[in-house]
Short mmCIF file of C-alpha atoms and ligand atoms in Angstrom, two decimals:
data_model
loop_
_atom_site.label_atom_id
_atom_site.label_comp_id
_atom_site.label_asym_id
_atom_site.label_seq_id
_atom_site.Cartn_x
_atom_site.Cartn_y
_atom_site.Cartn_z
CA UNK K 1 -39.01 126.13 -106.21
CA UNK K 2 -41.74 123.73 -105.08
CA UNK K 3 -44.26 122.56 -107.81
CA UNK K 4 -48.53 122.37 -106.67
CA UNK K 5 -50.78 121.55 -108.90
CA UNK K 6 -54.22 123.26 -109.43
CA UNK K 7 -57.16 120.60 -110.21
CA UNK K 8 -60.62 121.22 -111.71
CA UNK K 9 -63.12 118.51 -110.19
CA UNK K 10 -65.68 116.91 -112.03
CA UNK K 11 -63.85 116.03 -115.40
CA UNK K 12 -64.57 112.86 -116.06
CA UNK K 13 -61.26 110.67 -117.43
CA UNK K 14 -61.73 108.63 -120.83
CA UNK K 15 -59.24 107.15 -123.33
CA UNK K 16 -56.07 105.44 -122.66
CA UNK K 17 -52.53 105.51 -121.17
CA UNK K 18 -49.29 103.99 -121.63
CA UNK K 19 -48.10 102.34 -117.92
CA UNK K 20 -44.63 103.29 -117.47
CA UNK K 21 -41.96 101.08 -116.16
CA UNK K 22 -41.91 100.01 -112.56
CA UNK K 23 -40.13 102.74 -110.28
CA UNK K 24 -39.54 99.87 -107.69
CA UNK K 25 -38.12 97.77 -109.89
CA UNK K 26 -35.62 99.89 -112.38
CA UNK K 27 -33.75 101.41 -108.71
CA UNK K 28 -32.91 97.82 -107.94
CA UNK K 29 -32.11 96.68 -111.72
CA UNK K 30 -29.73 100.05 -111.54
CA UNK K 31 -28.14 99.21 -108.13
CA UNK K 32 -27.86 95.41 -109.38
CA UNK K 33 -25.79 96.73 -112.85
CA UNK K 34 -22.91 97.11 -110.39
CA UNK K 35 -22.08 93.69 -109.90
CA UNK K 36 -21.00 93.34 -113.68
CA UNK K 37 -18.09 95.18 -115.00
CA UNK K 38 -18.78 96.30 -118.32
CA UNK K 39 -22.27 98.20 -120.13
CA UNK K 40 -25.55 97.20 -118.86
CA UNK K 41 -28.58 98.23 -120.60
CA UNK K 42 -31.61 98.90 -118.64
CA UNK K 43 -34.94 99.71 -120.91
CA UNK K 44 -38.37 101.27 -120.10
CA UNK K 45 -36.84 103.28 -116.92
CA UNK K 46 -39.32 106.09 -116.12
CA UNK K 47 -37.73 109.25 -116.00
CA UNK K 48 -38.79 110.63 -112.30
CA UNK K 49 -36.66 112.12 -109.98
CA UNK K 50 -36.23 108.93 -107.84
CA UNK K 51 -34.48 107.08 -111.22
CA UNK K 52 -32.39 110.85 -111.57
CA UNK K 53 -31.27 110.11 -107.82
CA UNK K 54 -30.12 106.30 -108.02
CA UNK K 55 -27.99 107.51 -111.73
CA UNK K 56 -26.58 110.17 -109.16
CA UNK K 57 -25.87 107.67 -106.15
CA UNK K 58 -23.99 105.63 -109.18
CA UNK K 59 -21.75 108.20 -110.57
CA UNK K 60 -21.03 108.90 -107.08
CA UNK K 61 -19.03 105.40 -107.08
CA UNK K 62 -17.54 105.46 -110.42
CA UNK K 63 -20.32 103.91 -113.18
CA UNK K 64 -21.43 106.29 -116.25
CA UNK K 65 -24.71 106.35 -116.62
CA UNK K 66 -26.29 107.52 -119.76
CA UNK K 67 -30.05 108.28 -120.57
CA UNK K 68 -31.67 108.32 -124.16
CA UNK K 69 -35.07 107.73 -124.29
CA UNK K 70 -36.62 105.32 -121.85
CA UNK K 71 -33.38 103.25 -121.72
CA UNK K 72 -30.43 104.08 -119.50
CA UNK K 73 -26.70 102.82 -120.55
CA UNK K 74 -24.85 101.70 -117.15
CA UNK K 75 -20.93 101.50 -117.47
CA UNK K 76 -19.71 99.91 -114.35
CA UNK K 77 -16.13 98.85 -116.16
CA UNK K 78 -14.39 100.74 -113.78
CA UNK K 79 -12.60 100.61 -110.19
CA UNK K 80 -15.80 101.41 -108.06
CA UNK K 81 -15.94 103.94 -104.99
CA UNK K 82 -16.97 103.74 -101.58
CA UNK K 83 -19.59 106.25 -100.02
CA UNK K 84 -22.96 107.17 -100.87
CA UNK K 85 -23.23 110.03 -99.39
CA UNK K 86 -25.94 111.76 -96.96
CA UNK K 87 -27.68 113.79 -99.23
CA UNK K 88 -28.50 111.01 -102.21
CA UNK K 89 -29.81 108.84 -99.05
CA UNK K 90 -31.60 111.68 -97.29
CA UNK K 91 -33.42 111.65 -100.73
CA UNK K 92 -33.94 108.85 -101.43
CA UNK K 93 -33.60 105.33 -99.07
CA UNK K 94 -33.65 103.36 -101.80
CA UNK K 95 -30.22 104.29 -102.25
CA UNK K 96 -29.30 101.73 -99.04
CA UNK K 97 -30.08 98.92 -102.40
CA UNK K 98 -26.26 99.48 -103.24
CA UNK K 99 -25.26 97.94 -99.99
CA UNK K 100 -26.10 94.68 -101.85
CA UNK K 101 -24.34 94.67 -104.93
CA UNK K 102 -20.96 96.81 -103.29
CA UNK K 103 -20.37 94.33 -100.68
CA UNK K 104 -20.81 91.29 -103.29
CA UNK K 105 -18.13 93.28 -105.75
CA UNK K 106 -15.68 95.66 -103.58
CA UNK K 107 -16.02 94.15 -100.14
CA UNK K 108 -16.66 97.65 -98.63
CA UNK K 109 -19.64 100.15 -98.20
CA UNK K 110 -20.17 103.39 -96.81
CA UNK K 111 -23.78 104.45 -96.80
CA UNK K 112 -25.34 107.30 -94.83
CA UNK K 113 -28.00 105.67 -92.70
CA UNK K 114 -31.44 106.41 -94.08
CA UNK K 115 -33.61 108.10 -92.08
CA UNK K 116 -37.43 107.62 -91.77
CA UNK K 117 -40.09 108.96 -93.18
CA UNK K 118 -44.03 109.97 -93.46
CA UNK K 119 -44.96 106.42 -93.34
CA UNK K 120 -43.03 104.87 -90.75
CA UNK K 121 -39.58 104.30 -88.82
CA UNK K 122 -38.34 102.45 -92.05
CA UNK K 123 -35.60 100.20 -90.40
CA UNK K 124 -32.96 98.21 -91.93
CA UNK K 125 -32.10 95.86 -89.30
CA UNK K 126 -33.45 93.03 -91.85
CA UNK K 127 -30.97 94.12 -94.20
CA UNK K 128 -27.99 94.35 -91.78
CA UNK K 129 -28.98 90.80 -90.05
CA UNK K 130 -28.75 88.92 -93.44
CA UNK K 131 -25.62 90.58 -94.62
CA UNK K 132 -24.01 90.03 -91.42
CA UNK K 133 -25.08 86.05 -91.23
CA UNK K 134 -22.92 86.16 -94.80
CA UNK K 135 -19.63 87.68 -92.96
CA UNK K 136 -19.74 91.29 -93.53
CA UNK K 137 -19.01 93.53 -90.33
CA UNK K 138 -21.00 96.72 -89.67
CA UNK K 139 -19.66 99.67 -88.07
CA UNK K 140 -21.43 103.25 -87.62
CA UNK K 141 -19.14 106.41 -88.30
CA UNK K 142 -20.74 109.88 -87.78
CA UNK K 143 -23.93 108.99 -89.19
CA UNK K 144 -22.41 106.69 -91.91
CA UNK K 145 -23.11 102.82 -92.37
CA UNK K 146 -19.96 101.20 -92.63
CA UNK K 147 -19.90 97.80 -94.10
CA UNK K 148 -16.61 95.50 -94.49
CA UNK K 149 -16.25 91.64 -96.09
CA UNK K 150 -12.87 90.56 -94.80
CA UNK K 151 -13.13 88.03 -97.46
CA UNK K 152 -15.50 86.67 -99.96
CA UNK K 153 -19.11 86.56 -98.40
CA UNK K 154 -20.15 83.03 -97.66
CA UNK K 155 -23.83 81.88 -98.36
CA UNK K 156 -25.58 81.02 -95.37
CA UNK K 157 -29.39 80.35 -94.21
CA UNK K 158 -31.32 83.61 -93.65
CA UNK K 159 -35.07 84.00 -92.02
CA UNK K 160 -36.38 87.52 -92.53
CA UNK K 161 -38.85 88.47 -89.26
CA UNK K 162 -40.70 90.29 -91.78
CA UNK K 163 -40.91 89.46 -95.83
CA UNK K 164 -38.98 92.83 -96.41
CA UNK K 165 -39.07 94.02 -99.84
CA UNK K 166 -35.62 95.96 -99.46
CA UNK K 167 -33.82 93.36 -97.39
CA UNK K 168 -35.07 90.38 -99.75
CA UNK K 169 -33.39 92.40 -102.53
CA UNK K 170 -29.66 93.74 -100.68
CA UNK K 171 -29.20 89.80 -99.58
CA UNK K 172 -30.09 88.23 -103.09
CA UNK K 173 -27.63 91.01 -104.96
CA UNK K 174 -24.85 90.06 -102.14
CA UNK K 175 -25.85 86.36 -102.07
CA UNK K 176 -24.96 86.16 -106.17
CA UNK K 177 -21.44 86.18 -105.32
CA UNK K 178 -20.95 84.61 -102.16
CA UNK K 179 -19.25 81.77 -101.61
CA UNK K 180 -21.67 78.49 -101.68
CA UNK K 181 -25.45 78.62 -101.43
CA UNK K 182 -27.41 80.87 -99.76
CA UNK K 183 -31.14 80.45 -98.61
CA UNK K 184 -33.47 83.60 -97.49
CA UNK K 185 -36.36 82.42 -96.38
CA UNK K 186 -39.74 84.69 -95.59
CA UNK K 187 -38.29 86.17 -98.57
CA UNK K 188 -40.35 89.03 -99.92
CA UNK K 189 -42.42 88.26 -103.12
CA UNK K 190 -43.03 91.21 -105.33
CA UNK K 191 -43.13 91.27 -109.25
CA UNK K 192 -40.38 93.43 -108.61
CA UNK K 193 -38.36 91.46 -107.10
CA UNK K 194 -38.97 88.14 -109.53
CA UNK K 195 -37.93 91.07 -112.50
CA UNK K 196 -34.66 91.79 -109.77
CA UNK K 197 -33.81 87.74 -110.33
CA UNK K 198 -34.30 87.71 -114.04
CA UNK K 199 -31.92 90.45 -114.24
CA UNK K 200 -29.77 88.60 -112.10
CA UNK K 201 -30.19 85.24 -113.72
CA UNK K 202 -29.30 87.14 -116.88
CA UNK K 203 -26.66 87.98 -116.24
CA UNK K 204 -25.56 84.35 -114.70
CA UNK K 205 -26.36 84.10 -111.32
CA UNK K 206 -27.94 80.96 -110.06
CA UNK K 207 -31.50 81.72 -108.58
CA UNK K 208 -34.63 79.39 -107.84
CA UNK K 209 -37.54 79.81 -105.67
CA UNK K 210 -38.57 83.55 -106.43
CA UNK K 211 -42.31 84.32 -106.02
CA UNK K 212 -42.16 82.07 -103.25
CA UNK K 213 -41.27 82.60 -99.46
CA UNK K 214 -37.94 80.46 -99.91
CA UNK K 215 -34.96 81.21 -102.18
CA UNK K 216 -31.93 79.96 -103.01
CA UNK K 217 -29.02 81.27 -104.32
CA UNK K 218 -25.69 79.79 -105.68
CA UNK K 219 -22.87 82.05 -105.57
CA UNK K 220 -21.15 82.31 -109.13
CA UNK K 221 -17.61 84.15 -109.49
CA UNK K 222 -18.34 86.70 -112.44
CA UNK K 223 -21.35 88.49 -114.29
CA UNK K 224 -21.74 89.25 -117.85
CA UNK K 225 -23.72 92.76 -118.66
CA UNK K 226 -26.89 92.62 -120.36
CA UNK K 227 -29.67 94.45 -121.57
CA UNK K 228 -33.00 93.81 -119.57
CA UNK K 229 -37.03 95.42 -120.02
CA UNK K 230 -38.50 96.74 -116.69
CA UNK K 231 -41.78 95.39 -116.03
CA UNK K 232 -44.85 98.06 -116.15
CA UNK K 233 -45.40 99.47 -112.84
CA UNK K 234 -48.05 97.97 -111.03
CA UNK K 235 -48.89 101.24 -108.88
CA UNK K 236 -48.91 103.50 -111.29
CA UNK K 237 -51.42 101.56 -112.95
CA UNK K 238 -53.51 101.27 -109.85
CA UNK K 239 -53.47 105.02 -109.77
CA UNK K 240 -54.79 105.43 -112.89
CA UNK K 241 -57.21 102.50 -112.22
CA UNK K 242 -58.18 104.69 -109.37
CA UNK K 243 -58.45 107.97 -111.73
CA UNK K 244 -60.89 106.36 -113.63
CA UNK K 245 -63.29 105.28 -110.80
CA UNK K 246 -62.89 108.65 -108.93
CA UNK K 247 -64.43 110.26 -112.43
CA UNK K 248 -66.55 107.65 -113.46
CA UNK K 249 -64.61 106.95 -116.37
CA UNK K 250 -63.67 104.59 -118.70
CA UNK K 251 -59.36 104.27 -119.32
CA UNK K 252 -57.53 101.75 -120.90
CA UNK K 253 -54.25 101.02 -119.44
CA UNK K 254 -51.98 99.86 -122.13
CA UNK K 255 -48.94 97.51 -120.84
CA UNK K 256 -50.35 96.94 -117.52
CA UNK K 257 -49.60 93.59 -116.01
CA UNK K 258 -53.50 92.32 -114.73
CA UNK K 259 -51.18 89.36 -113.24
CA UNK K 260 -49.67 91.69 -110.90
CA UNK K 261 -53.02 93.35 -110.04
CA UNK K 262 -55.09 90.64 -108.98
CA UNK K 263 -56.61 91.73 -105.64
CA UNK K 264 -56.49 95.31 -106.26
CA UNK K 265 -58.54 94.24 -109.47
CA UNK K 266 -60.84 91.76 -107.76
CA UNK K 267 -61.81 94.92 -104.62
CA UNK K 268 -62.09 97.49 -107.83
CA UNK K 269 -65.00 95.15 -108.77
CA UNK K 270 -66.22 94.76 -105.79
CA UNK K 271 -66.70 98.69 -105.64
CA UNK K 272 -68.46 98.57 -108.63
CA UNK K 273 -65.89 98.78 -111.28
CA UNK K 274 -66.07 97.12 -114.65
CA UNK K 275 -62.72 95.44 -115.37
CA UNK K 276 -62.11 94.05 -118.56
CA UNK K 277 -57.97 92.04 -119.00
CA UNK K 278 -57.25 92.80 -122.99
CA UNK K 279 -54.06 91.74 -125.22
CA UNK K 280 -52.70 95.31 -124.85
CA UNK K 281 -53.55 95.79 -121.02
CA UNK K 282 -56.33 95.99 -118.47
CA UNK K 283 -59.49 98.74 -119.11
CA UNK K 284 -61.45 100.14 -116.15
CA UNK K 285 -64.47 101.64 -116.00
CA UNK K 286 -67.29 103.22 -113.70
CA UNK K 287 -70.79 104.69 -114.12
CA UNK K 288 -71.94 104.90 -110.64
CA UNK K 289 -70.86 106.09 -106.97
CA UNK K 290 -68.30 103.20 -105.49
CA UNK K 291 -69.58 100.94 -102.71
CA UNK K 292 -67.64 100.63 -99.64
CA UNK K 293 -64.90 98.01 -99.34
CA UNK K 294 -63.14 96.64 -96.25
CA UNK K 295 -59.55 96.43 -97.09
CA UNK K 296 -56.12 95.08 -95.43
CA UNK K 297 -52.84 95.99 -96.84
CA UNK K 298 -50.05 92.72 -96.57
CA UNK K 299 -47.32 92.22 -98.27
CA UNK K 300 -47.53 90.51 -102.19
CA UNK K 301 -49.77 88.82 -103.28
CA UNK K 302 -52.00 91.09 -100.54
CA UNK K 303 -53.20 94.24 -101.23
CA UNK K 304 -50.51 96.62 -102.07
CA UNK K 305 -49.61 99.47 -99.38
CA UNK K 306 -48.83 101.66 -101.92
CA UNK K 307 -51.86 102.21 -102.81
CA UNK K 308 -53.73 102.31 -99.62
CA UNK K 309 -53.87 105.89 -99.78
CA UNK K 310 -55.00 106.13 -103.57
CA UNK K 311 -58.19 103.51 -102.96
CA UNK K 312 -59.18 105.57 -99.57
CA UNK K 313 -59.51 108.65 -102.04
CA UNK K 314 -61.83 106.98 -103.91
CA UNK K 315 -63.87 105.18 -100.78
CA UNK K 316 -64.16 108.30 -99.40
CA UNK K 317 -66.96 109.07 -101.53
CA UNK K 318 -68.37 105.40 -101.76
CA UNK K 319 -71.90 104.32 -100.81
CA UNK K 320 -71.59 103.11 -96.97
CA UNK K 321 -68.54 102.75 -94.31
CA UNK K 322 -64.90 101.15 -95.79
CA UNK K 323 -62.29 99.58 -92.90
CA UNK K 324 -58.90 99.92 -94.22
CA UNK K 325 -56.10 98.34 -92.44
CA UNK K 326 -52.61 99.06 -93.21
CA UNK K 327 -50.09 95.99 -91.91
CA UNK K 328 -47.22 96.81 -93.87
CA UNK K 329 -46.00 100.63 -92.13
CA UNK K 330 -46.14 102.00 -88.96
CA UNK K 331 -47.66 105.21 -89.85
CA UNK K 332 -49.47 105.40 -93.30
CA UNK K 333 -52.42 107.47 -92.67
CA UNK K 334 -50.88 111.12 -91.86
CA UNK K 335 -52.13 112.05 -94.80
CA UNK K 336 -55.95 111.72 -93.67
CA UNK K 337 -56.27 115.24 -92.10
CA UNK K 338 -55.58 116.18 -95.73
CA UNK K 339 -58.47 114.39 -97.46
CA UNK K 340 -60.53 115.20 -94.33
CA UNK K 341 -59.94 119.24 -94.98
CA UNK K 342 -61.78 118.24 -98.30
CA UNK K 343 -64.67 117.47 -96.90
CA UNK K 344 -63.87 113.40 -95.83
CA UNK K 345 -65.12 111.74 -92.64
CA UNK K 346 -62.35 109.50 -91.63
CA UNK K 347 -61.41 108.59 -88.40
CA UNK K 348 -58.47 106.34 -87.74
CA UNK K 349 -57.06 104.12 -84.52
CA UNK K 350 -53.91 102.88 -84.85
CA UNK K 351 -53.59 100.62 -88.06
CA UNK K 352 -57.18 100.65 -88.69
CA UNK K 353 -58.81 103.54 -90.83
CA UNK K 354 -62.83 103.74 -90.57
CA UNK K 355 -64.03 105.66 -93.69
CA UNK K 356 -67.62 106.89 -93.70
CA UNK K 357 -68.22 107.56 -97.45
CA UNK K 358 -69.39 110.98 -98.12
CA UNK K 359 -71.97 112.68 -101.25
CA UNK K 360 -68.59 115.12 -102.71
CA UNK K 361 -65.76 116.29 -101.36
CA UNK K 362 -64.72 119.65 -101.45
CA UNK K 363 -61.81 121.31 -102.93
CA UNK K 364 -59.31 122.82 -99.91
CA UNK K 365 -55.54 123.49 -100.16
CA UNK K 366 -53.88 120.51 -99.50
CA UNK K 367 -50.10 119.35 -99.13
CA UNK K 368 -48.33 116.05 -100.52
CA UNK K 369 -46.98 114.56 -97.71
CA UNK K 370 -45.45 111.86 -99.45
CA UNK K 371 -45.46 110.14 -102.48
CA UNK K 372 -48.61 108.46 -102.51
CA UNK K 373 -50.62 110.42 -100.16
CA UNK K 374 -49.38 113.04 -102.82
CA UNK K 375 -51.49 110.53 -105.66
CA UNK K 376 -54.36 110.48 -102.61
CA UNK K 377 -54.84 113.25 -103.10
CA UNK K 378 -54.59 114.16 -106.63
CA UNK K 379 -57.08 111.60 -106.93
CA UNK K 380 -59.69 113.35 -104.51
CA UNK K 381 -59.06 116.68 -106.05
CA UNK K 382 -60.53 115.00 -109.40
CA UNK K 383 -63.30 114.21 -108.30
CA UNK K 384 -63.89 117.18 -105.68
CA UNK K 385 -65.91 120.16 -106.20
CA UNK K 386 -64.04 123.35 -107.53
CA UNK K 387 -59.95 124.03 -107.76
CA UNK K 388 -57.89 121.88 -105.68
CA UNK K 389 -54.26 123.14 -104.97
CA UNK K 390 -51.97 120.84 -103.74
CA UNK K 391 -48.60 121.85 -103.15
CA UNK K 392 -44.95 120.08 -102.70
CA UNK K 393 -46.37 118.58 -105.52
CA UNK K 394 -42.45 117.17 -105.96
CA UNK K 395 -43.10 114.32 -103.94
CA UNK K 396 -45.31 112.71 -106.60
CA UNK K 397 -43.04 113.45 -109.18
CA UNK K 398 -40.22 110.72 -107.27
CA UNK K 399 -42.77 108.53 -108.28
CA UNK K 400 -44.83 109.54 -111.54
CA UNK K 401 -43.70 110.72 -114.56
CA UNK K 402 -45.44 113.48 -116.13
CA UNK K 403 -48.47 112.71 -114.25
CA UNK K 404 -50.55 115.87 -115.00
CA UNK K 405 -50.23 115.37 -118.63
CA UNK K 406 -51.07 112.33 -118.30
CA UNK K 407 -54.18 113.33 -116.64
CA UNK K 408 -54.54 116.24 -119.19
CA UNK K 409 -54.77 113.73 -121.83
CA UNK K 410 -57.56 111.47 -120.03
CA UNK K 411 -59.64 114.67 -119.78
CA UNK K 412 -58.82 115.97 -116.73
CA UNK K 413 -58.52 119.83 -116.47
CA UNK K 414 -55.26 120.28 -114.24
CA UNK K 415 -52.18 122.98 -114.70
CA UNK K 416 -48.70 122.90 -112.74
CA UNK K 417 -48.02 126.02 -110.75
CA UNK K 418 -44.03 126.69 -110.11
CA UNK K 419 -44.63 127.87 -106.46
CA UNK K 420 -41.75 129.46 -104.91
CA UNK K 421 -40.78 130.13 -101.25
CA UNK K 422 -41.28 133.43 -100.22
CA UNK K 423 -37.84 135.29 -100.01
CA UNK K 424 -38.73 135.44 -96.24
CA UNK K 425 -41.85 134.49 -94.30
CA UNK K 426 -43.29 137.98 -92.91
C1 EPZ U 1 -40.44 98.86 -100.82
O1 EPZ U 1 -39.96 99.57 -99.69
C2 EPZ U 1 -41.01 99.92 -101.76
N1 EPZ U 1 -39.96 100.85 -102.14
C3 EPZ U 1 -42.13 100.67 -101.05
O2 EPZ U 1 -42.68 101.58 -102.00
C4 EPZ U 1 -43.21 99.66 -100.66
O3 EPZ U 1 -44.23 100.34 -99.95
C5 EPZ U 1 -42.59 98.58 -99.78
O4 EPZ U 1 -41.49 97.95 -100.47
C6 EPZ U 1 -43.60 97.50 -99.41
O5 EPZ U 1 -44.12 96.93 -100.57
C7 EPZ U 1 -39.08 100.49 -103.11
O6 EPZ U 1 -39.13 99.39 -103.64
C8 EPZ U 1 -38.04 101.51 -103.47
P1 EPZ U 1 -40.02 96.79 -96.79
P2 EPZ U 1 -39.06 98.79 -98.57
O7 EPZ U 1 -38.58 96.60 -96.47
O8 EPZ U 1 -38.17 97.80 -99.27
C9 EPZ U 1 -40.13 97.00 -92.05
C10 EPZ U 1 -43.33 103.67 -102.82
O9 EPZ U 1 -44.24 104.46 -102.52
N2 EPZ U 1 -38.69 96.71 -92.11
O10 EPZ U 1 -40.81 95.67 -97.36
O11 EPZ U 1 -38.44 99.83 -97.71
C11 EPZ U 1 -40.40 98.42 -92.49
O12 EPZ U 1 -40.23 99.32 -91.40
C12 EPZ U 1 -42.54 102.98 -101.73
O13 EPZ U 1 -42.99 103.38 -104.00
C13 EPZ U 1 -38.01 96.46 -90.92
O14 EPZ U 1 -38.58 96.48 -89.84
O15 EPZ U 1 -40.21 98.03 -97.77
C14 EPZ U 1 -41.83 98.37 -92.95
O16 EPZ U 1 -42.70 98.54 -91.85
C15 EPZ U 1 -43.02 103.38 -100.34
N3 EPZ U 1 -36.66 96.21 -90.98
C16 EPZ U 1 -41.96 96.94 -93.50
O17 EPZ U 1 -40.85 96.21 -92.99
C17 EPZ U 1 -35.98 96.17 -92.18
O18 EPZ U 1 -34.76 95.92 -92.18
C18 EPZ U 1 -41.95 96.88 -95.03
O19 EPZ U 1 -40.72 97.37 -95.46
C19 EPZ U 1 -36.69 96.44 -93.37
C20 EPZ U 1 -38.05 96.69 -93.32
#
């Protein structure tokens, strides 16, 4: 049973929202509870289907994992497992994150290779290349990752081609245990991953430099379970940042981080927005139609690639001609033939995206493609003329929880439609 959602344009959003915690941060807090032997508590997890995935990738190797509320209880006491299998990875890639933290405490891994996805090839040769400069060996087996530390891993210098957000993270989990120091340099340097090292560092590993491109990492011998906050997720409020410009509303995000949303803040303005950073979070508002913006996406502290496809809903209507360019993935704009069968005028060449605002768009059926071309275009059906549908509507929900209540209680008019396969296509 696939999920679309059927959206009313032309509601206009007011009020406020609490921001969840940070998808791309809790996975990696959840992978990184394996390293301690004992319970970990992890607060402010969002319950989406991506966090429902990594508990399932965990009781596959032997930890209990207990929800109540926003917290989850991890119990990683026990002798761990080996394999995460095909299906969990299949799901979700994220699930590669327990190379890391397996490798650091058992030595061995067996991970089914991730394949790639809507928005590019997805590789993990960054993550492989770092582990194997600390001693592990590699092998393939029918699809399967197989990773082996003869012995302890030692620390060792590692430069990252790329400041890989996923990489970054498997070598720092591994690197906490290893033998000596270990530097990664062109390290990756998301919020998420500084919240990654506090976990860490709570926990007692020995971690400096985070935020910037160079880290280092002193291997300790044994970690102590805590209980650690997620940070709000950053994207999630950019998407409701986004919500509120679409409409020409006014929404206070409560909890949202305006630290971690500089430059998506700063080209908001620049659109037109009003912005205004209070003690409880960041408040956005718009009264008139957006003016174009040229964008590029890079990695942090550049403009975030995750929501490329949420601001080119709302430039699609702007005043004037936006250039997006997207550094970060291969392929991020399939899900531009979508917004253009609502009425958009978007052409795009390679990583470049030329987007000729328009008066309205249209409602059309549409189809989430991925996760955030999914928010793309939940975005551009709230501001579109008429009843959008837009089915596999299950892709958003990896990443949002409860996003069309959410909505709902902003103002928007939106119901969820269980839509399921025909028995057999005639
Ligand atoms: C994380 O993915 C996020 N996912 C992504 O969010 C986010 O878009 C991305 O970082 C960039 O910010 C999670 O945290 C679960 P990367 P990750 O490794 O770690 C290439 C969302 O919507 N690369 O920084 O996979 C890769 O192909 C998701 O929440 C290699 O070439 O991102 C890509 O082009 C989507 N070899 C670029 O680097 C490698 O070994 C960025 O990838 C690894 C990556």
């Amino acid at each position: 049973m696939v999920d679309r959602l059927l959206i009313t344009g032309g509601r206009r959003l007011a009020g406020q929202i609490a921001v969840g915690g940070a998808k791309n941060s809790a996975l990696k807090v959840m992978a990184a509870s394996l390293l301690a032997e004992g319970q970990t508590g992890i607060r402010n997890v969002p319950n989406i289907a991506d966090t429902r995935t990594m508990a399932e990738v965990l009781g596959r190797l032997g930890a209990g994992v207990e929800r109540r509320d926003g917290s989850l209880t991890i119990d990683a006491s026990g002798p761990l497992g080996l394999e995460t299998p095909y299906e969990l990875v299949r799901r979700m890639r994220a699930s590669i994150l327990v190379l890391g933290p397996m490798l650091a405490r058992t030595g061995r891994a067996r991970v089914a290779m991730p394949g790639g996805c809507n928005i590019g090839r997805r590789k993990i040769d960054l993550h492989i290349r770092g582990l194997e400069r600390m001693g592990a060996q590699f092998s393939y087996d029918h699809g399967y990752l197989v990773a082996e530390a003869a012995s302890r891993l030692q620390g060792a210098v590692v430069s990252l081609d790329f400041p890989s957000v996923g990489a970054t993270e498997n070598i720092m989990m591994a690197a906490v245990s290893a033998v000596g120091t270990t530097v990664i340099e062109n390290a990756a340097r998301e919020p998420e991953l500084q919240d990654l090292a506090d976990f860490l560092v709570a926990m007692g590993a020995r971690i400096e430099g985070v935020g910037t491109p160079t880290i280092e990492i002193v291997g300790v011998d044994s970690f102590t379970p805590t209980v650690h906050p997620v940070i709000p997720d950053r994207i999630e409020a950019g998407t409701f940042a986004l919500a509120a410009c679409v409409t020409r509303g006014d929404v206070s995000l409560r909890g949202a981080r305006a630290d971690h949303l500089d430059l998506v803040l700063a080209k908001l303005e620049e659109a037109g927005a009003s912005i205004s950073v209070e003690e409880a979070g960041v408040r956005v508002a718009m009264d008139r139609r957006p003016s174009a913006v040229d964008l590029v996406t890079l990695p942090y502290p550049g403009f975030p690639t995750d929501l490329q496809p949420p601001i080119m809903a709302l430039l699609a209507t702007a005043e004037g001609t936006s250039i997006i360019t997207e550094n970060v993935f291969e392929s991020r704009f399939m899900f531009v033939d979508e917004l253009n069968r609502m009425g958009a005028d978007i052409r795009t060449e390679g990583h470049h995206a030329v987007v000729r605002g328009v008066d309205r768009l249209s409602s059309a059926p549409v189809r989430a493609l991925d996760l955030r071309a999914g928010a793309a275009l939940i975005l551009a059906a709230l501001g579109a003329d008429g009843v959008t549908e837009i089915a596999d509507i299950g892709h958003v929900d990896r990443g949002y929880e409860d996003i069309d209540s959410k909505l709902s209680a902003l103002g928007a008019e939106v119901s969820r439609q269980p839509s399921f396969q025909p028995a057999f296509s005639p």
